[in-house]
């Protein structure tokens, strides 16, 4: 016996995707497929409106979405070109999501502990002479840091330089959100207790390992450096289970 319609499952309404999102998706698909390449200019708004059969206001909203992702940028008010999103722009949304999820300092530490030793190991096999010099210069500046804020900023820079020395763009994009969220934690620590000597010593040992192409030593010192951070954080009486904070894109 057939069931009555009233006994049938109740389906949710089908949501219609706004036209400007469809337009943005279509343009993004062509960019990702290589049909429109970085540096190439996008057709004018009026031309896009004719091609898609939509109003210019719809085109503007779609373009706005793509500008927010970094896939489009303006060379002038009327000239839009395809661009490659940079790591900082990609990281910002991840950072916002993690802050809103109230991830803890402990969780962020664990993520760094899983990633940074691997980064150091890879950097030992790929760091260039120029990259090693920049890291050496960073350590000398760190040794002479005049205040806590400068010390924290130089520590953050060192770890970005270490990540760059992998010469692997995937790791650089992956680590950027961790960098942006870890910096406030370092700032809190160095304002509470003096960690500068231990910081400089660990950075120097990592550089020596990189210069010697000793991947195991580089990995080990990266791990020790992070574990030392945890000991210092707890010694300073800071809450390891509190939600992470964010200084904002202007200072990240």
mmCIF file of N, CA and C in Angstrom, residues 203-251:
data_model
loop_
_atom_site.group_PDB
_atom_site.id
_atom_site.type_symbol
_atom_site.label_atom_id
_atom_site.label_comp_id
_atom_site.label_asym_id
_atom_site.label_seq_id
_atom_site.Cartn_x
_atom_site.Cartn_y
_atom_site.Cartn_z
ATOM 1 N N UNK A 203 68.052 29.638 18.893
ATOM 2 C CA UNK A 203 68.086 30.051 17.491
ATOM 3 C C UNK A 203 69.475 29.808 16.892
ATOM 4 N N UNK A 204 70.517 30.097 17.677
ATOM 5 C CA UNK A 204 71.874 29.873 17.175
ATOM 6 C C UNK A 204 72.130 28.387 16.914
ATOM 7 N N UNK A 205 71.666 27.525 17.824
ATOM 8 C CA UNK A 205 71.885 26.093 17.641
ATOM 9 C C UNK A 205 71.141 25.568 16.412
ATOM 10 N N UNK A 206 69.966 26.122 16.148
ATOM 11 C CA UNK A 206 69.211 25.729 14.950
ATOM 12 C C UNK A 206 69.971 26.140 13.688
ATOM 13 N N UNK A 207 70.512 27.364 13.700
ATOM 14 C CA UNK A 207 71.249 27.846 12.531
ATOM 15 C C UNK A 207 72.491 26.995 12.280
ATOM 16 N N UNK A 208 73.217 26.672 13.340
ATOM 17 C CA UNK A 208 74.408 25.829 13.195
ATOM 18 C C UNK A 208 74.033 24.485 12.564
ATOM 19 N N UNK A 209 72.919 23.925 13.018
ATOM 20 C CA UNK A 209 72.462 22.647 12.456
ATOM 21 C C UNK A 209 72.126 22.801 10.972
ATOM 22 N N UNK A 210 71.499 23.914 10.616
ATOM 23 C CA UNK A 210 71.183 24.158 9.205
ATOM 24 C C UNK A 210 72.460 24.298 8.382
ATOM 25 N N UNK A 211 73.417 25.048 8.922
ATOM 26 C CA UNK A 211 74.674 25.254 8.198
ATOM 27 C C UNK A 211 75.430 23.936 8.001
ATOM 28 N N UNK A 212 75.303 23.035 8.972
ATOM 29 C CA UNK A 212 75.962 21.730 8.885
ATOM 30 C C UNK A 212 75.134 20.700 8.120
ATOM 31 N N UNK A 213 73.973 21.120 7.640
ATOM 32 C CA UNK A 213 73.043 20.220 6.937
ATOM 33 C C UNK A 213 72.688 19.013 7.811
ATOM 34 N N UNK A 214 72.587 19.279 9.111
ATOM 35 C CA UNK A 214 72.264 18.227 10.071
ATOM 36 C C UNK A 214 70.771 18.272 10.374
ATOM 37 N N UNK A 215 69.996 17.520 9.620
ATOM 38 C CA UNK A 215 68.539 17.591 9.751
ATOM 39 C C UNK A 215 68.054 17.093 11.113
ATOM 40 N N UNK A 216 68.690 16.057 11.644
ATOM 41 C CA UNK A 216 68.255 15.527 12.939
ATOM 42 C C UNK A 216 68.497 16.535 14.058
ATOM 43 N N UNK A 217 69.648 17.192 14.037
ATOM 44 C CA UNK A 217 69.957 18.192 15.059
ATOM 45 C C UNK A 217 69.034 19.403 14.939
ATOM 46 N N UNK A 218 68.757 19.823 13.714
ATOM 47 C CA UNK A 218 67.845 20.957 13.513
ATOM 48 C C UNK A 218 66.456 20.634 14.049
ATOM 49 N N UNK A 219 65.993 19.435 13.751
ATOM 50 C CA UNK A 219 64.679 19.010 14.231
ATOM 51 C C UNK A 219 64.655 18.943 15.758
ATOM 52 N N UNK A 220 65.708 18.388 16.346
ATOM 53 C CA UNK A 220 65.762 18.242 17.796
ATOM 54 C C UNK A 220 65.760 19.596 18.492
ATOM 55 N N UNK A 221 66.541 20.556 17.967
ATOM 56 C CA UNK A 221 66.591 21.869 18.610
ATOM 57 C C UNK A 221 65.308 22.666 18.415
ATOM 58 N N UNK A 222 64.643 22.485 17.303
ATOM 59 C CA UNK A 222 63.342 23.137 17.114
ATOM 60 C C UNK A 222 62.347 22.626 18.149
ATOM 61 N N UNK A 223 62.399 21.324 18.419
ATOM 62 C CA UNK A 223 61.499 20.736 19.421
ATOM 63 C C UNK A 223 61.862 21.229 20.829
ATOM 64 N N UNK A 224 63.159 21.232 21.147
ATOM 65 C CA UNK A 224 63.587 21.702 22.463
ATOM 66 C C UNK A 224 63.204 23.159 22.682
ATOM 67 N N UNK A 225 63.330 23.944 21.632
ATOM 68 C CA UNK A 225 63.000 25.379 21.716
ATOM 69 C C UNK A 225 61.528 25.575 22.077
ATOM 70 N N UNK A 226 60.654 24.804 21.446
ATOM 71 C CA UNK A 226 59.230 24.905 21.755
ATOM 72 C C UNK A 226 58.918 24.365 23.147
ATOM 73 N N UNK A 227 59.536 23.260 23.518
ATOM 74 C CA UNK A 227 59.310 22.720 24.858
ATOM 75 C C UNK A 227 59.790 23.687 25.925
ATOM 76 N N UNK A 228 60.878 24.406 25.633
ATOM 77 C CA UNK A 228 61.382 25.421 26.556
ATOM 78 C C UNK A 228 60.387 26.573 26.672
ATOM 79 N N UNK A 229 59.756 26.904 25.542
ATOM 80 C CA UNK A 229 58.717 27.941 25.584
ATOM 81 C C UNK A 229 57.599 27.532 26.542
ATOM 82 N N UNK A 230 57.176 26.287 26.455
ATOM 83 C CA UNK A 230 56.100 25.813 27.335
ATOM 84 C C UNK A 230 56.511 25.904 28.801
ATOM 85 N N UNK A 231 57.735 25.472 29.114
ATOM 86 C CA UNK A 231 58.196 25.548 30.507
ATOM 87 C C UNK A 231 58.200 26.987 30.996
ATOM 88 N N UNK A 232 58.670 27.904 30.135
ATOM 89 C CA UNK A 232 58.695 29.309 30.511
ATOM 90 C C UNK A 232 57.303 29.879 30.708
ATOM 91 N N UNK A 233 56.396 29.486 29.835
ATOM 92 C CA UNK A 233 55.020 29.989 29.899
ATOM 93 C C UNK A 233 54.366 29.579 31.215
ATOM 94 N N UNK A 234 54.578 28.316 31.582
ATOM 95 C CA UNK A 234 53.994 27.824 32.835
ATOM 96 C C UNK A 234 54.702 28.436 34.041
ATOM 97 N N UNK A 235 56.022 28.594 33.955
ATOM 98 C CA UNK A 235 56.779 29.207 35.044
ATOM 99 C C UNK A 235 56.337 30.643 35.277
ATOM 100 N N UNK A 236 55.958 31.324 34.198
ATOM 101 C CA UNK A 236 55.509 32.711 34.309
ATOM 102 C C UNK A 236 54.101 32.825 34.891
ATOM 103 N N UNK A 237 53.442 31.674 35.111
ATOM 104 C CA UNK A 237 52.098 31.691 35.681
ATOM 105 C C UNK A 237 51.022 32.039 34.678
ATOM 106 N N UNK A 238 51.335 31.904 33.390
ATOM 107 C CA UNK A 238 50.347 32.196 32.354
ATOM 108 C C UNK A 238 49.474 30.965 32.121
ATOM 109 N N UNK A 239 48.229 31.205 31.727
ATOM 110 C CA UNK A 239 47.242 30.127 31.594
ATOM 111 C C UNK A 239 47.402 29.416 30.260
ATOM 112 N N UNK A 240 47.858 28.166 30.311
ATOM 113 C CA UNK A 240 48.111 27.395 29.106
ATOM 114 C C UNK A 240 46.822 26.902 28.447
ATOM 115 N N UNK A 241 45.724 26.975 29.170
ATOM 116 C CA UNK A 241 44.448 26.504 28.631
ATOM 117 C C UNK A 241 43.478 27.644 28.321
ATOM 118 N N UNK A 242 43.963 28.870 28.360
ATOM 119 C CA UNK A 242 43.112 30.007 28.009
ATOM 120 C C UNK A 242 42.985 30.116 26.496
ATOM 121 N N UNK A 243 41.918 30.745 26.000
ATOM 122 C CA UNK A 243 41.787 30.932 24.548
ATOM 123 C C UNK A 243 42.893 31.826 24.005
ATOM 124 N N UNK A 244 43.329 31.555 22.785
ATOM 125 C CA UNK A 244 44.353 32.392 22.169
ATOM 126 C C UNK A 244 43.784 33.772 21.895
ATOM 127 N N UNK A 245 44.670 34.745 21.837
ATOM 128 C CA UNK A 245 44.298 36.106 21.487
ATOM 129 C C UNK A 245 44.912 36.446 20.142
ATOM 130 N N UNK A 246 44.470 37.559 19.570
ATOM 131 C CA UNK A 246 44.936 37.959 18.239
ATOM 132 C C UNK A 246 45.218 39.443 18.270
ATOM 133 N N UNK A 247 46.435 39.819 17.838
ATOM 134 C CA UNK A 247 46.820 41.228 17.842
ATOM 135 C C UNK A 247 46.209 42.005 16.688
ATOM 136 N N UNK A 248 45.717 41.288 15.669
ATOM 137 C CA UNK A 248 45.135 41.970 14.510
ATOM 138 C C UNK A 248 46.092 41.999 13.353
ATOM 139 N N UNK A 249 45.527 42.157 12.147
ATOM 140 C CA UNK A 249 46.321 42.082 10.926
ATOM 141 C C UNK A 249 47.377 43.180 10.837
ATOM 142 N N UNK A 250 47.141 44.284 11.532
ATOM 143 C CA UNK A 250 48.109 45.398 11.440
ATOM 144 C C UNK A 250 49.423 45.065 12.107
ATOM 145 N N UNK A 251 49.384 44.139 13.090
ATOM 146 C CA UNK A 251 50.599 43.838 13.825
ATOM 147 C C UNK A 251 51.019 42.393 13.685
#
